XYZ file of C-alpha atoms in Angstrom:
342
model
C 153.232 220.633 141.058
C 151.562 218.534 143.756
C 154.879 217.885 145.510
C 155.787 221.597 145.412
C 152.415 222.543 146.902
C 152.822 220.012 149.711
C 156.406 221.164 150.328
C 155.376 224.805 150.695
C 152.422 223.861 152.890
C 154.725 221.909 155.212
C 157.161 224.838 155.294
C 154.302 227.110 156.406
C 153.274 224.656 159.106
C 156.854 224.354 160.392
C 157.645 228.067 159.888
C 160.748 226.930 158.039
C 163.716 229.362 157.839
C 163.790 228.736 154.068
C 160.654 230.893 153.791
C 162.742 234.044 154.260
C 164.136 233.492 150.757
C 160.614 234.122 149.446
C 160.305 237.551 151.102
C 160.971 239.509 147.865
C 158.180 237.621 146.095
C 155.829 238.311 149.002
C 156.670 242.015 148.874
C 155.891 242.103 145.153
C 152.676 240.139 145.706
C 151.616 242.651 148.371
C 152.302 245.704 146.207
C 150.424 244.274 143.228
C 147.478 243.321 145.449
C 147.199 246.739 147.092
C 147.472 248.606 143.784
C 144.861 246.378 142.187
C 142.431 246.797 145.107
C 142.981 250.562 145.107
C 142.186 250.803 141.400
C 138.838 249.084 141.928
C 138.063 250.975 145.147
C 138.650 254.291 143.379
C 136.673 253.307 140.273
C 139.732 253.329 138.034
C 138.790 249.824 136.925
C 135.213 248.862 136.083
C 133.170 246.680 138.422
C 130.187 244.477 137.709
C 127.061 245.474 139.666
C 124.522 242.681 140.015
C 120.794 243.533 139.872
C 120.292 241.815 143.256
C 122.424 241.842 146.433
C 125.669 239.854 146.465
C 127.157 238.406 149.638
C 130.747 237.168 149.470
C 132.006 234.514 151.859
C 135.774 234.250 151.583
C 139.021 234.254 153.494
C 142.395 235.980 153.522
C 144.423 232.785 153.782
C 145.491 230.123 151.306
C 143.905 226.757 151.997
C 140.695 225.621 153.607
C 138.977 227.612 156.332
C 135.544 225.970 156.392
C 133.834 228.207 153.825
C 131.988 225.465 151.985
C 130.298 223.897 155.057
C 129.397 227.419 156.229
C 127.791 228.220 152.883
C 125.841 224.957 152.953
C 124.557 225.764 156.457
C 123.585 229.331 155.497
C 121.853 228.229 152.300
C 119.757 225.717 154.254
C 118.910 228.392 156.825
C 117.842 230.859 154.131
C 115.834 228.219 152.281
C 114.016 227.346 155.518
C 113.148 231.052 155.904
C 111.668 231.117 152.405
C 114.465 233.229 150.896
C 115.239 232.489 147.247
C 119.030 232.286 147.330
C 121.553 231.328 144.656
C 125.276 230.584 144.786
C 128.168 231.351 142.447
C 131.760 230.108 142.412
C 134.884 230.160 140.301
C 134.650 226.374 140.084
C 138.269 225.508 140.811
C 139.561 222.340 139.189
C 137.079 222.303 136.302
C 138.249 221.773 132.745
C 136.588 224.929 131.370
C 136.358 228.501 132.690
C 133.230 229.604 130.810
C 129.956 230.151 132.732
C 127.933 227.011 133.442
C 125.005 225.988 135.601
C 125.532 223.351 138.274
C 123.101 220.456 138.621
C 122.787 217.501 140.990
C 124.343 215.204 138.378
C 127.137 217.617 137.356
C 130.673 216.272 137.621
C 133.707 217.865 139.323
C 135.455 217.966 135.955
C 132.641 220.087 134.531
C 131.908 222.434 137.448
C 134.449 221.809 140.244
C 134.327 219.686 143.387
C 132.959 222.242 145.869
C 130.041 223.328 143.627
C 129.079 219.658 143.226
C 129.059 219.220 146.990
C 127.066 222.419 147.601
C 124.337 221.562 145.085
C 124.126 217.908 146.116
C 123.743 219.039 149.740
C 121.188 221.826 149.206
C 119.776 221.690 145.654
C 120.443 225.446 145.518
C 120.528 227.217 142.122
C 124.229 227.615 141.336
C 126.506 228.676 138.502
C 130.282 228.689 138.045
C 132.841 230.432 135.874
C 135.837 232.747 135.865
C 133.927 235.905 134.921
C 131.630 236.418 137.912
C 129.492 238.979 136.090
C 128.711 236.522 133.304
C 128.108 233.816 135.899
C 125.558 235.972 137.741
C 123.826 236.874 134.465
C 123.498 233.162 133.643
C 122.253 232.304 137.131
C 119.588 235.030 137.138
C 118.527 234.201 133.575
C 117.772 230.657 134.727
C 116.363 231.766 138.101
C 114.717 235.196 137.661
C 113.132 235.257 141.139
C 116.419 235.078 143.059
C 116.665 237.526 145.964
C 120.253 237.035 147.106
C 123.458 235.634 145.644
C 126.158 234.095 147.830
C 129.616 233.970 146.293
C 131.719 231.012 147.397
C 135.093 232.743 147.730
C 135.852 235.702 145.465
C 136.887 238.018 148.298
C 139.847 239.143 146.185
C 137.762 239.304 142.978
C 137.323 243.072 143.153
C 135.802 243.261 139.680
C 132.595 242.100 141.383
C 130.752 244.657 143.504
C 129.610 243.149 146.765
C 126.969 244.339 149.210
C 128.176 242.132 152.064
C 131.510 240.504 152.920
C 132.004 237.746 155.462
C 135.571 236.623 156.124
C 136.132 233.173 157.616
C 139.141 232.904 159.938
C 140.479 229.576 161.162
C 140.937 230.275 164.862
C 143.073 227.160 165.343
C 145.374 227.540 162.357
C 145.579 231.295 162.752
C 147.713 233.292 160.333
C 150.960 231.345 160.592
C 153.956 233.661 160.401
C 151.724 236.573 159.401
C 153.459 236.917 156.030
C 151.903 237.309 152.615
C 152.011 234.522 150.049
C 154.348 232.789 149.242
C 156.452 233.502 152.363
C 153.306 232.875 154.391
C 149.767 231.789 153.614
C 148.071 235.201 153.741
C 146.293 236.294 150.570
C 145.907 239.820 151.944
C 147.407 241.776 154.866
C 145.810 241.356 158.285
C 144.459 244.905 158.190
C 141.937 243.580 155.648
C 140.006 242.325 158.685
C 139.528 245.847 160.061
C 135.839 246.640 160.065
C 134.972 243.330 158.400
C 132.395 240.777 159.497
C 134.588 237.919 160.698
C 133.390 234.364 161.307
C 135.801 232.491 163.564
C 136.117 228.785 162.834
C 136.989 227.477 166.285
C 135.300 225.106 168.736
C 137.106 226.700 171.698
C 134.323 229.161 172.463
C 135.873 230.237 175.765
C 138.499 232.211 173.820
C 135.892 234.649 172.474
C 133.402 237.102 173.918
C 129.666 236.523 173.658
C 129.301 238.729 170.584
C 131.801 236.753 168.470
C 130.497 235.033 165.343
C 131.584 231.407 165.740
C 131.384 228.141 163.835
C 132.922 224.715 164.069
C 132.701 221.520 162.056
C 130.995 218.556 163.681
C 131.743 215.094 162.252
C 128.839 212.825 161.404
C 128.738 209.039 161.177
C 131.341 207.618 158.791
C 129.577 206.155 155.758
C 130.599 203.999 152.769
C 131.498 205.878 149.575
C 128.299 204.577 147.987
C 126.176 204.744 151.122
C 122.903 204.753 149.182
C 123.662 201.228 147.950
C 125.057 199.890 151.218
C 123.668 198.343 154.355
C 122.787 201.279 156.617
C 123.995 199.221 159.583
C 127.428 198.801 158.021
C 129.790 200.803 160.230
C 133.532 201.320 160.389
C 134.922 200.886 163.891
C 138.065 202.803 164.935
C 141.125 201.034 163.529
C 144.205 201.709 161.436
C 143.174 203.515 158.246
C 144.486 205.573 155.364
C 143.207 209.150 155.446
C 143.091 210.428 151.857
C 142.556 214.141 151.404
C 142.852 216.680 148.593
C 141.622 219.735 150.498
C 143.247 223.033 151.379
C 144.045 222.256 155.022
C 144.068 218.458 155.515
C 145.559 218.631 159.031
C 142.095 219.364 160.456
C 140.668 216.254 158.769
C 143.492 214.052 160.050
C 143.105 215.454 163.564
C 139.371 214.780 163.585
C 139.900 211.136 162.630
C 142.507 210.756 165.359
C 140.104 212.242 167.904
C 137.501 209.694 166.768
C 139.913 206.919 167.721
C 141.416 205.978 164.358
C 145.104 205.182 163.857
C 145.667 207.506 160.910
C 148.092 206.959 158.043
C 148.067 210.399 156.410
C 147.861 210.555 152.611
C 147.557 214.245 151.659
C 147.199 215.447 148.086
C 147.107 218.993 146.732
C 143.948 221.086 147.013
C 141.389 220.201 144.299
C 143.508 217.164 143.373
C 142.162 215.207 140.401
C 142.331 211.626 141.612
C 143.380 208.720 139.413
C 143.114 205.023 140.219
C 146.854 204.735 140.902
C 146.451 207.128 143.844
C 144.572 204.378 145.666
C 146.159 201.163 144.407
C 148.894 201.127 147.053
C 146.291 201.565 149.798
C 144.462 198.258 149.426
C 145.592 196.771 152.740
C 143.580 199.129 154.980
C 140.244 200.961 154.883
C 140.409 204.387 153.233
C 138.605 207.377 154.743
C 138.183 210.608 152.800
C 136.332 213.933 153.008
C 132.938 214.771 151.531
C 134.590 217.054 148.978
C 136.997 214.340 147.850
C 134.198 211.773 147.822
C 132.489 213.707 145.030
C 135.517 213.073 142.814
C 136.131 209.511 143.970
C 132.554 208.519 143.108
C 133.120 209.768 139.562
C 136.411 207.846 139.447
C 134.625 204.695 140.593
C 132.181 205.012 137.692
C 135.144 204.939 135.304
C 136.830 201.938 136.936
C 134.899 198.914 138.107
C 137.368 198.106 140.889
C 136.776 196.510 144.278
C 139.001 199.051 146.037
C 136.091 201.503 146.089
C 134.182 199.064 148.301
C 136.737 199.892 150.993
C 136.467 203.694 150.726
C 134.601 205.534 153.463
C 133.547 209.156 153.918
C 133.596 211.389 156.991
C 130.813 213.958 156.488
C 130.960 217.138 158.541
C 128.451 219.908 159.088
C 128.968 223.475 160.199
C 127.585 224.251 163.638
C 126.920 227.989 163.850
C 126.515 230.115 166.946
C 123.213 231.930 167.412
C 125.104 235.168 166.794
C 125.862 234.036 163.225
C 122.181 233.467 162.500
C 121.438 236.805 164.135
C 123.961 238.515 161.869
C 122.436 236.808 158.826
C 119.002 238.092 159.843
C 120.450 241.581 160.308
C 121.918 241.428 156.782
C 118.569 240.380 155.324
C 116.842 243.251 157.107
C 119.469 245.753 155.972
C 119.140 244.586 152.364
C 115.348 244.608 152.541
C 115.060 240.904 151.758
C 111.993 239.021 152.982
C 110.517 235.649 152.046
C 108.631 235.549 148.770
């Protein structure tokens, strides 16, 4: 499965001619998606209406677009303003699909890798599960004073009524060949962006007008996997390294390391990959650098295996840098929804 995912991802990147053979599947995917959306839009299928406003942050492409760092940045901003915000997610990669709360000591196996990272970064109330209505009920039951719920992804989960939609677009990656999955990496047609609030993930600000909502990811200092137990002065100078990544769009991670001066040996795995010790055992000759999302899983793996290889694993944290227009739009949303600090 992992090899097939990587093969298709490479075909998208190269715009391989073989993708034309997938056109019939893409056509079927598009028809099913439009019919399903129409049924919900016209109240032919029942929706769940939350008792408090729901804001969805998603994308129309397969793979990473920067949603999770954006959500972390927005949650911190809202918390600083005194807004009682909660987060929900499907919890991809977890062993169970039933609703569950996420805590600082939750594991990726129990709640998913991204929820672990979000809660560890913000301590925000969060719940996961396949049925978003049940997830929201659980979250509010445990946090009755919540004022706003942010849904990490779920743009295509039309069974959930949403008051606000933000769509994150990777301005560098773009939309590839502009085809629907699996011929391309679009989850929905491009006309889905019409009238939507779009956040462009792109550091090349000169390409956009002053009103554009922009973000980019800024790398922080590379830290050891277990940085809390390490010498804070212990640094990793640019050198030849293995870059291990199980995220949706690893090319951005590899490019960032290269720009930081590292000689990168790329080791991509499928999105939400569940790491095992053998994934690392052939990488003992060089330092290993991974992403914050993957680090959540590798720390759990290290607890299961007392192996020295984890002493040579490093993490490249990133944080979302948002334009003032994004914060302005968030304030406008709060005002429109009538949300003020408690």
